[in-house]
C-alpha positions as YAML, in Angstrom:
chain: A
units: angstrom
residues:
- id: 1
  name: MET
  ca: [8.78, -20.44, -29.56]
- id: 2
  name: ASP
  ca: [10.79, -18.84, -26.76]
- id: 3
  name: ALA
  ca: [13.29, -17.88, -29.45]
- id: 4
  name: LEU
  ca: [10.72, -15.33, -30.65]
- id: 5
  name: LEU
  ca: [10.91, -13.65, -27.24]
- id: 6
  name: VAL
  ca: [14.69, -13.42, -27.54]
- id: 7
  name: LEU
  ca: [14.31, -12.02, -31.05]
- id: 8
  name: PHE
  ca: [11.83, -9.39, -29.85]
- id: 9
  name: SER
  ca: [14.18, -8.28, -27.07]
- id: 10
  name: ILE
  ca: [17.13, -7.86, -29.40]
- id: 11
  name: THR
  ca: [14.99, -6.17, -32.06]
- id: 12
  name: GLN
  ca: [13.52, -3.70, -29.57]
- id: 13
  name: PHE
  ca: [16.97, -2.80, -28.30]
- id: 14
  name: ALA
  ca: [18.28, -2.22, -31.83]
- id: 15
  name: VAL
  ca: [15.20, -0.32, -33.06]
- id: 16
  name: THR
  ca: [15.27, 2.03, -30.07]
- id: 17
  name: ILE
  ca: [18.87, 2.99, -30.77]
- id: 18
  name: TRP
  ca: [18.16, 3.29, -34.50]
- id: 19
  name: LEU
  ca: [15.24, 5.65, -33.89]
- id: 20
  name: ALA
  ca: [17.42, 7.93, -31.79]
- id: 21
  name: ALA
  ca: [20.16, 7.79, -34.42]
- id: 22
  name: VAL
  ca: [17.90, 8.74, -37.34]
- id: 23
  name: ASP
  ca: [16.18, 11.36, -35.15]
- id: 24
  name: PRO
  ca: [12.88, 11.54, -37.06]
- id: 25
  name: THR
  ca: [11.62, 15.08, -37.61]
- id: 26
  name: GLY
  ca: [8.17, 16.32, -38.46]
- id: 27
  name: LEU
  ca: [4.93, 15.72, -36.58]
- id: 28
  name: TRP
  ca: [3.89, 12.34, -37.97]
- id: 29
  name: PRO
  ca: [7.36, 10.74, -37.93]
- id: 30
  name: MET
  ca: [7.69, 11.82, -34.29]
- id: 31
  name: VAL
  ca: [4.22, 10.53, -33.43]
- id: 32
  name: GLY
  ca: [4.98, 7.24, -35.16]
- id: 33
  name: SER
  ca: [8.30, 6.95, -33.34]
- id: 34
  name: PHE
  ca: [6.63, 7.66, -29.99]
- id: 35
  name: ALA
  ca: [3.85, 5.13, -30.64]
- id: 36
  name: LEU
  ca: [6.29, 2.41, -31.69]
- id: 37
  name: VAL
  ca: [8.48, 2.89, -28.62]
- id: 38
  name: ALA
  ca: [5.45, 2.94, -26.31]
- id: 39
  name: PHE
  ca: [4.16, -0.29, -27.87]
- id: 40
  name: MET
  ca: [7.53, -2.04, -27.62]
- id: 41
  name: LEU
  ca: [7.97, -0.98, -24.00]
- id: 42
  name: THR
  ca: [4.47, -2.09, -23.04]
- id: 43
  name: TYR
  ca: [4.76, -5.45, -24.77]
- id: 44
  name: SER
  ca: [8.20, -6.01, -23.34]
- id: 45
  name: VAL
  ca: [7.04, -5.44, -19.75]
- id: 46
  name: ILE
  ca: [3.72, -7.29, -19.94]
- id: 47
  name: ILE
  ca: [4.87, -10.22, -22.06]
- id: 48
  name: VAL
  ca: [8.61, -10.54, -22.71]
- id: 49
  name: SER
  ca: [10.22, -9.60, -19.41]
- id: 50
  name: HIS
  ca: [7.35, -11.14, -17.45]
- id: 51
  name: LEU
  ca: [7.93, -14.53, -19.03]
- id: 52
  name: PHE
  ca: [11.70, -14.18, -18.71]
- id: 53
  name: SER
  ca: [11.35, -13.40, -14.99]
- id: 54
  name: HIS
  ca: [9.46, -16.62, -14.38]
- id: 55
  name: GLN
  ca: [11.42, -18.85, -16.72]
- id: 56
  name: PRO
  ca: [14.79, -17.58, -17.99]
- id: 57
  name: TRP
  ca: [15.34, -18.65, -21.57]
- id: 58
  name: PHE
  ca: [18.83, -20.12, -21.41]
- id: 59
  name: VAL
  ca: [20.50, -22.93, -19.52]
- id: 60
  name: SER
  ca: [23.61, -20.79, -19.08]
- id: 61
  name: SER
  ca: [23.38, -18.30, -16.21]
- id: 62
  name: ARG
  ca: [25.77, -16.01, -18.11]
- id: 63
  name: HIS
  ca: [23.49, -15.91, -21.13]
- id: 64
  name: ASN
  ca: [20.53, -15.14, -18.89]
- id: 65
  name: ALA
  ca: [22.52, -12.39, -17.18]
- id: 66
  name: VAL
  ca: [23.24, -10.77, -20.56]
- id: 67
  name: MET
  ca: [19.58, -11.11, -21.52]
- id: 68
  name: SER
  ca: [18.63, -9.43, -18.27]
- id: 69
  name: LEU
  ca: [20.82, -6.46, -19.21]
- id: 70
  name: ILE
  ca: [19.16, -6.12, -22.61]
- id: 71
  name: ASN
  ca: [15.66, -6.44, -21.20]
- id: 72
  name: SER
  ca: [16.45, -3.96, -18.43]
- id: 73
  name: ALA
  ca: [17.51, -1.40, -21.02]
- id: 74
  name: ASN
  ca: [14.33, -2.21, -22.94]
- id: 75
  name: ILE
  ca: [11.89, -1.72, -20.05]
- id: 76
  name: ALA
  ca: [13.64, 1.18, -18.28]
- id: 77
  name: GLN
  ca: [14.09, -0.72, -15.03]
- id: 78
  name: SER
  ca: [16.06, -3.63, -13.64]
- id: 79
  name: VAL
  ca: [14.56, -6.94, -14.74]
- id: 80
  name: GLN
  ca: [16.14, -8.64, -11.74]
- id: 81
  name: ALA
  ca: [14.48, -6.14, -9.38]
- id: 82
  name: TYR
  ca: [11.21, -6.66, -11.26]
- id: 83
  name: ARG
  ca: [11.63, -10.41, -10.84]
- id: 84
  name: LEU
  ca: [12.07, -10.11, -7.08]
- id: 85
  name: THR
  ca: [9.04, -7.88, -6.59]
- id: 86
  name: HIS
  ca: [6.85, -9.78, -9.05]
- id: 87
  name: VAL
  ca: [7.73, -13.39, -8.28]
- id: 88
  name: ARG
  ca: [8.52, -13.14, -4.57]
- id: 89
  name: ASN
  ca: [6.03, -10.46, -3.59]
- id: 90
  name: HIS
  ca: [3.11, -10.28, -6.02]
- id: 91
  name: HIS
  ca: [2.88, -14.04, -6.51]
- id: 92
  name: ARG
  ca: [3.20, -14.65, -2.80]
- id: 93
  name: TYR
  ca: [0.43, -12.30, -1.69]
- id: 94
  name: ASN
  ca: [-1.73, -12.39, -4.83]
- id: 95
  name: ASN
  ca: [-3.18, -8.88, -4.83]
- id: 96
  name: ASP
  ca: [-4.16, -9.07, -1.16]
- id: 97
  name: ARG
  ca: [-6.51, -6.76, 0.70]
- id: 98
  name: LYS
  ca: [-5.40, -4.29, 3.35]
- id: 99
  name: GLY
  ca: [-4.39, -5.77, 6.68]
- id: 100
  name: GLU
  ca: [-4.71, -4.39, 10.18]
- id: 101
  name: ASP
  ca: [-1.80, -2.05, 9.47]
- id: 102
  name: GLY
  ca: [-3.88, -0.31, 6.80]
- id: 103
  name: THR
  ca: [-1.85, -1.42, 3.80]
- id: 104
  name: THR
  ca: [-1.25, -4.46, 1.60]
- id: 105
  name: ARG
  ca: [1.67, -6.86, 1.56]
- id: 106
  name: ASP
  ca: [1.53, -7.04, -2.24]
- id: 107
  name: VAL
  ca: [3.14, -3.76, -3.28]
- id: 108
  name: THR
  ca: [1.22, -3.78, -6.57]
- id: 109
  name: SER
  ca: [-2.17, -4.70, -5.08]
- id: 110
  name: THR
  ca: [-5.19, -2.92, -6.53]
- id: 111
  name: PHE
  ca: [-6.39, -2.43, -2.94]
- id: 112
  name: ARG
  ca: [-3.23, -0.63, -1.82]
- id: 113
  name: TYR
  ca: [-4.19, 2.95, -2.66]
- id: 114
  name: SER
  ca: [-7.90, 2.79, -1.85]
- id: 115
  name: ARG
  ca: [-9.52, 5.02, 0.75]
- id: 116
  name: ASP
  ca: [-11.62, 2.09, 2.00]
- id: 117
  name: ASP
  ca: [-11.38, -1.70, 1.93]
- id: 118
  name: GLY
  ca: [-12.26, -2.08, -1.75]
- id: 119
  name: HIS
  ca: [-10.22, -1.72, -4.93]
- id: 120
  name: ALA
  ca: [-8.73, 1.70, -5.44]
- id: 121
  name: PRO
  ca: [-10.38, 3.65, -8.28]
- id: 122
  name: LEU
  ca: [-8.45, 3.15, -11.51]
- id: 123
  name: TRP
  ca: [-7.28, 6.77, -11.71]
- id: 124
  name: ARG
  ca: [-5.98, 6.66, -8.16]
- id: 125
  name: TYR
  ca: [-4.18, 3.36, -8.74]
- id: 126
  name: LEU
  ca: [-2.57, 4.70, -11.92]
- id: 127
  name: PHE
  ca: [-1.51, 7.97, -10.32]
- id: 128
  name: PHE
  ca: [0.21, 6.43, -7.31]
- id: 129
  name: SER
  ca: [1.69, 3.55, -9.32]
- id: 130
  name: LEU
  ca: [3.21, 5.95, -11.85]
- id: 131
  name: ALA
  ca: [4.50, 8.13, -9.01]
- id: 132
  name: GLU
  ca: [6.19, 5.06, -7.56]
- id: 133
  name: SER
  ca: [7.76, 4.28, -10.95]
- id: 134
  name: VAL
  ca: [9.10, 7.85, -11.16]
- id: 135
  name: ARG
  ca: [10.48, 7.53, -7.64]
- id: 136
  name: GLU
  ca: [12.24, 4.30, -8.60]
- id: 137
  name: LEU
  ca: [13.69, 5.91, -11.74]
- id: 138
  name: LEU
  ca: [15.02, 8.85, -9.75]
- id: 139
  name: GLY
  ca: [16.35, 6.37, -7.20]
- id: 140
  name: THR
  ca: [18.29, 4.63, -9.96]
- id: 141
  name: PHE
  ca: [19.97, 7.92, -10.86]
- id: 142
  name: ALA
  ca: [20.67, 8.60, -7.20]
- id: 143
  name: ALA
  ca: [22.23, 5.15, -6.87]
- id: 144
  name: LEU
  ca: [24.96, 6.22, -9.31]
- id: 145
  name: ARG
  ca: [26.91, 7.62, -6.38]
- id: 146
  name: ARG
  ca: [27.35, 4.07, -5.11]
- id: 147
  name: GLY
  ca: [27.77, 2.48, -8.54]
- id: 148
  name: CYS
  ca: [24.07, 1.59, -8.76]
- id: 149
  name: ARG
  ca: [24.39, -1.01, -6.01]
- id: 150
  name: VAL
  ca: [21.28, -1.84, -3.99]
- id: 151
  name: GLY
  ca: [21.43, 0.40, -0.95]
- id: 152
  name: ALA
  ca: [20.69, -0.51, 2.64]
- id: 153
  name: ASP
  ca: [17.70, 1.83, 2.50]
- id: 154
  name: GLU
  ca: [16.14, -0.19, -0.34]
- id: 155
  name: THR
  ca: [14.40, -2.36, 2.20]
- id: 156
  name: LEU
  ca: [11.99, -4.15, -0.13]
- id: 157
  name: LEU
  ca: [14.75, -5.47, -2.40]
- id: 158
  name: GLN
  ca: [16.91, -6.32, 0.60]
- id: 159
  name: GLU
  ca: [14.04, -8.31, 2.09]
- id: 160
  name: LEU
  ca: [13.17, -10.09, -1.15]
- id: 161
  name: ALA
  ca: [16.71, -11.12, -2.07]
- id: 162
  name: THR
  ca: [17.44, -14.73, -1.17]
- id: 163
  name: ARG
  ca: [19.14, -15.50, 2.14]
- id: 164
  name: ASN
  ca: [21.67, -17.85, 0.55]
- id: 165
  name: PRO
  ca: [24.87, -15.72, 0.67]
- id: 166
  name: GLU
  ca: [26.25, -16.68, -2.74]
- id: 167
  name: ARG
  ca: [22.92, -16.42, -4.57]
- id: 168
  name: ARG
  ca: [22.10, -13.20, -2.73]
- id: 169
  name: ARG
  ca: [25.31, -11.57, -3.95]
- id: 170
  name: ALA
  ca: [24.54, -12.73, -7.48]
- id: 171
  name: GLU
  ca: [20.99, -11.32, -7.38]
- id: 172
  name: LEU
  ca: [22.07, -7.95, -6.01]
- id: 173
  name: ARG
  ca: [24.96, -7.74, -8.50]
- id: 174
  name: GLN
  ca: [22.52, -8.42, -11.32]
- id: 175
  name: ILE
  ca: [20.31, -5.54, -10.17]
- id: 176
  name: GLN
  ca: [23.38, -3.31, -10.15]
- id: 177
  name: ALA
  ca: [24.37, -4.41, -13.66]
- id: 178
  name: ASP
  ca: [20.78, -4.03, -14.90]
- id: 179
  name: ARG
  ca: [20.64, -0.48, -13.63]
- id: 180
  name: LEU
  ca: [23.90, 0.40, -15.31]
- id: 181
  name: ALA
  ca: [22.59, -1.08, -18.57]
- id: 182
  name: HIS
  ca: [19.43, 1.00, -18.28]
- id: 183
  name: LEU
  ca: [21.31, 4.22, -17.56]
- id: 184
  name: GLY
  ca: [23.85, 3.37, -20.25]
- id: 185
  name: LEU
  ca: [21.10, 3.21, -22.86]
- id: 186
  name: LEU
  ca: [19.68, 6.53, -21.66]
- id: 187
  name: ALA
  ca: [23.12, 8.10, -21.98]
- id: 188
  name: LEU
  ca: [23.55, 6.69, -25.49]
- id: 189
  name: LEU
  ca: [20.14, 7.96, -26.57]
- id: 190
  name: ALA
  ca: [20.96, 11.39, -25.15]
- id: 191
  name: VAL
  ca: [24.19, 11.51, -27.15]
- id: 192
  name: LEU
  ca: [22.44, 10.41, -30.34]
- id: 193
  name: SER
  ca: [19.54, 12.85, -29.92]
- id: 194
  name: TRP
  ca: [18.62, 14.43, -26.63]
- id: 195
  name: GLN
  ca: [15.62, 16.00, -28.34]
- id: 196
  name: TRP
  ca: [14.25, 12.58, -29.33]
- id: 197
  name: LEU
  ca: [14.94, 11.32, -25.81]
- id: 198
  name: LEU
  ca: [12.89, 14.12, -24.25]
- id: 199
  name: ILE
  ca: [10.10, 14.36, -26.82]
- id: 200
  name: CYS
  ca: [9.57, 10.69, -27.72]
- id: 201
  name: TYR
  ca: [11.35, 8.24, -25.45]
- id: 202
  name: LEU
  ca: [10.64, 9.53, -21.94]
- id: 203
  name: PRO
  ca: [6.93, 10.23, -22.66]
- id: 204
  name: ALA
  ca: [6.70, 6.73, -24.19]
- id: 205
  name: ILE
  ca: [8.01, 5.28, -20.92]
- id: 206
  name: ALA
  ca: [5.28, 7.11, -18.98]
- id: 207
  name: VAL
  ca: [2.57, 5.88, -21.34]
- id: 208
  name: ALA
  ca: [3.92, 2.32, -21.29]
- id: 209
  name: PHE
  ca: [4.07, 2.19, -17.49]
- id: 210
  name: THR
  ca: [0.52, 3.53, -17.34]
- id: 211
  name: LEU
  ca: [-0.71, 0.82, -19.72]
- id: 212
  name: VAL
  ca: [1.14, -1.82, -17.71]
- id: 213
  name: ASN
  ca: [-0.64, -0.62, -14.57]
- id: 214
  name: VAL
  ca: [-4.00, -0.67, -16.37]
- id: 215
  name: GLN
  ca: [-3.19, -4.26, -17.32]
- id: 216
  name: ASN
  ca: [-2.37, -5.24, -13.75]
- id: 217
  name: TYR
  ca: [-5.45, -3.46, -12.39]
- id: 218
  name: TYR
  ca: [-7.91, -5.33, -14.60]
- id: 219
  name: ARG
  ca: [-6.07, -8.61, -14.16]
- id: 220
  name: HIS
  ca: [-7.30, -8.52, -10.56]
- id: 221
  name: TYR
  ca: [-10.25, -6.15, -10.39]
- id: 222
  name: GLY
  ca: [-13.29, -8.03, -9.08]
- id: 223
  name: ALA
  ca: [-11.33, -11.17, -8.22]
- id: 224
  name: HIS
  ca: [-11.13, -12.89, -4.82]
- id: 225
  name: PRO
  ca: [-7.67, -12.57, -3.23]
- id: 226
  name: GLU
  ca: [-8.58, -15.22, -0.65]
- id: 227
  name: SER
  ca: [-9.17, -17.96, -3.24]
- id: 228
  name: ARG
  ca: [-6.29, -19.56, -5.07]
- id: 229
  name: TYR
  ca: [-8.78, -20.49, -7.79]
- id: 230
  name: ALA
  ca: [-10.26, -17.01, -8.23]
- id: 231
  name: ASN
  ca: [-7.65, -14.40, -7.27]
- id: 232
  name: SER
  ca: [-7.07, -13.29, -10.87]
- id: 233
  name: VAL
  ca: [-8.98, -12.55, -14.07]
- id: 234
  name: SER
  ca: [-8.51, -14.49, -17.30]
- id: 235
  name: HIS
  ca: [-9.25, -13.67, -20.93]
- id: 236
  name: TYR
  ca: [-9.52, -16.57, -23.37]
- id: 237
  name: GLY
  ca: [-9.58, -14.77, -26.71]
- id: 238
  name: ARG
  ca: [-7.65, -16.88, -29.21]
- id: 239
  name: LEU
  ca: [-6.06, -14.04, -31.16]
- id: 240
  name: TYR
  ca: [-4.88, -12.21, -28.06]
- id: 241
  name: ASN
  ca: [-3.39, -15.34, -26.53]
- id: 242
  name: TRP
  ca: [-1.74, -16.28, -29.81]
- id: 243
  name: LEU
  ca: [-0.10, -12.86, -30.05]
- id: 244
  name: THR
  ca: [0.90, -12.73, -26.37]
- id: 245
  name: PHE
  ca: [2.07, -16.25, -25.55]
- id: 246
  name: ASN
  ca: [-1.10, -17.10, -23.59]
- id: 247
  name: ASP
  ca: [-0.91, -13.98, -21.44]
- id: 248
  name: GLY
  ca: [-4.69, -14.06, -21.03]
- id: 249
  name: TYR
  ca: [-4.50, -17.20, -18.89]
- id: 250
  name: HIS
  ca: [-3.76, -15.15, -15.80]
- id: 251
  name: GLN
  ca: [-5.66, -17.16, -13.19]
- id: 252
  name: GLU
  ca: [-3.93, -20.25, -14.50]
- id: 253
  name: HIS
  ca: [-0.60, -18.46, -14.26]
- id: 254
  name: HIS
  ca: [-1.21, -17.43, -10.65]
- id: 255
  name: LEU
  ca: [-2.22, -20.96, -9.72]
- id: 256
  name: ARG
  ca: [0.81, -22.50, -11.43]
- id: 257
  name: PRO
  ca: [3.38, -19.68, -11.87]
- id: 258
  name: THR
  ca: [6.22, -22.05, -12.81]
- id: 259
  name: THR
  ca: [4.23, -23.65, -15.64]
- id: 260
  name: HIS
  ca: [5.49, -22.81, -19.12]
- id: 261
  name: TRP
  ca: [3.19, -20.45, -20.99]
- id: 262
  name: SER
  ca: [2.45, -23.10, -23.63]
- id: 263
  name: GLN
  ca: [0.90, -25.38, -20.98]
- id: 264
  name: LEU
  ca: [-1.46, -22.86, -19.39]
- id: 265
  name: PRO
  ca: [-4.52, -23.99, -21.42]
- id: 266
  name: ARG
  ca: [-4.07, -27.43, -19.85]
- id: 267
  name: VAL
  ca: [-4.13, -25.85, -16.41]
- id: 268
  name: ALA
  ca: [-7.43, -24.20, -17.39]
- id: 269
  name: GLU
  ca: [-8.86, -27.57, -18.38]
- id: 270
  name: ARG
  ca: [-7.64, -29.34, -15.26]
- id: 271
  name: TYR
  ca: [-8.94, -26.78, -12.76]
- id: 272
  name: GLY
  ca: [-11.96, -25.45, -14.67]
- id: 273
  name: ALA
  ca: [-14.47, -26.86, -12.18]
- id: 274
  name: SER
  ca: [-12.64, -25.32, -9.21]
- id: 275
  name: PHE
  ca: [-12.45, -22.00, -11.02]
- id: 276
  name: ARG
  ca: [-16.19, -21.96, -11.65]
- id: 277
  name: GLU
  ca: [-17.01, -23.04, -8.10]
- id: 278
  name: ASP
  ca: [-14.98, -20.21, -6.57]
- id: 279
  name: GLY
  ca: [-16.32, -17.53, -8.91]
- id: 280
  name: HIS
  ca: [-13.35, -17.04, -11.23]
- id: 281
  name: VAL
  ca: [-13.86, -13.87, -13.28]
- id: 282
  name: VAL
  ca: [-13.50, -14.28, -17.05]
- id: 283
  name: SER
  ca: [-13.22, -11.08, -19.06]
- id: 284
  name: PRO
  ca: [-14.44, -10.77, -22.67]
- id: 285
  name: VAL
  ca: [-11.59, -8.34, -23.37]
- id: 286
  name: PRO
  ca: [-7.83, -8.33, -22.62]
- id: 287
  name: ALA
  ca: [-6.88, -6.76, -19.30]
- id: 288
  name: VAL
  ca: [-5.26, -3.73, -20.93]
- id: 289
  name: ALA
  ca: [-8.74, -2.90, -22.27]
- id: 290
  name: GLY
  ca: [-10.52, -4.00, -19.10]
- id: 291
  name: PHE
  ca: [-12.36, -0.68, -18.81]
- id: 292
  name: LEU
  ca: [-14.50, -1.91, -21.73]
- id: 293
  name: ASP
  ca: [-15.77, -4.80, -19.62]
- id: 294
  name: ILE
  ca: [-18.87, -2.90, -18.47]
- id: 295
  name: ARG
  ca: [-20.40, -6.00, -16.92]
- id: 296
  name: ARG
  ca: [-17.49, -6.37, -14.53]
- id: 297
  name: GLU
  ca: [-17.51, -2.65, -13.79]
- id: 298
  name: GLY
  ca: [-21.05, -3.15, -12.52]
- id: 299
  name: LEU
  ca: [-20.17, -5.99, -10.18]
- id: 300
  name: PRO
  ca: [-20.28, -5.33, -6.47]
- id: 301
  name: SER
  ca: [-16.89, -4.89, -4.82]
- id: 302
  name: ALA
  ca: [-14.97, -8.05, -4.04]
- id: 303
  name: ALA
  ca: [-15.43, -7.33, -0.33]
- id: 304
  name: GLU
  ca: [-19.20, -7.68, -0.81]
- id: 305
  name: ARG
  ca: [-18.96, -11.08, -2.47]
- id: 306
  name: THR
  ca: [-17.96, -14.53, -1.34]
- id: 307
  name: PRO
  ca: [-16.35, -17.30, -3.41]
- id: 308
  name: GLY
  ca: [-19.04, -19.24, -5.21]
- id: 309
  name: ASP
  ca: [-21.34, -16.22, -5.64]
- id: 310
  name: PRO
  ca: [-22.84, -16.71, -9.13]
- id: 311
  name: GLU
  ca: [-22.63, -12.97, -9.79]
- id: 312
  name: ALA
  ca: [-18.85, -13.35, -9.83]
- id: 313
  name: CYS
  ca: [-18.85, -15.75, -12.72]
...
């Protein structure tokens, strides 16, 4: 089944270039082109590149390096950089609350941009998260002066890169190559049709990143960061999980991040009692549509609850 993920990556890459080449004109062709690109970008970040970051698809490191280049072009950011921040930061701190220094250690935490100790309001989380994505994109362009290498001022990536000298060089080189692949695609799209790039592609990136942040927000809104059995929100809809390689099993994924996506339902069965005991939140809708979960919207803030509180179930 992982072959389908590879196929999606290659197809997205080809379709994006094809759309720029044909340069659709007229309102509805442009709207359709924009919607398709936004969908592919969103799916690629939430599903494809996420799974690749946890479990690369090939035995060969060279094949995985090439796949990282393709996926980086697809998601408008370095997949290797995403892997470092997601696997070594987000999965380490699990959407933590603010500490004594007034911020979170998880750079994507839903508590990070709040004015108090609770979750940040959705609009505020989306605004600051998108601003951070724009800053990173501009930083990628600025890095061209040094060949897109990771700079000494990029402290987060420098801290997250492994300490093993050989592996560290490989990780930082991959980020550099990923960035060049991303910028290379942008340059190609600009040559094929700069109008399509400005009108369809760049707005699609903004929409996709916003949807990705909505997804992350509702994957953790109302959960208990302190509990390894209830720090995330799951959705068990069969159709959604069939279409997304069990993406809805998010609590299970946080508990066992190295487990292959196909085995996550077994994790749910094994730890179901612990999940219920600690107040694991189960959403009736996928996280990207979490705003429709009115019941969870009405829950008290996580700071007001304790693991095991029946209202959290």
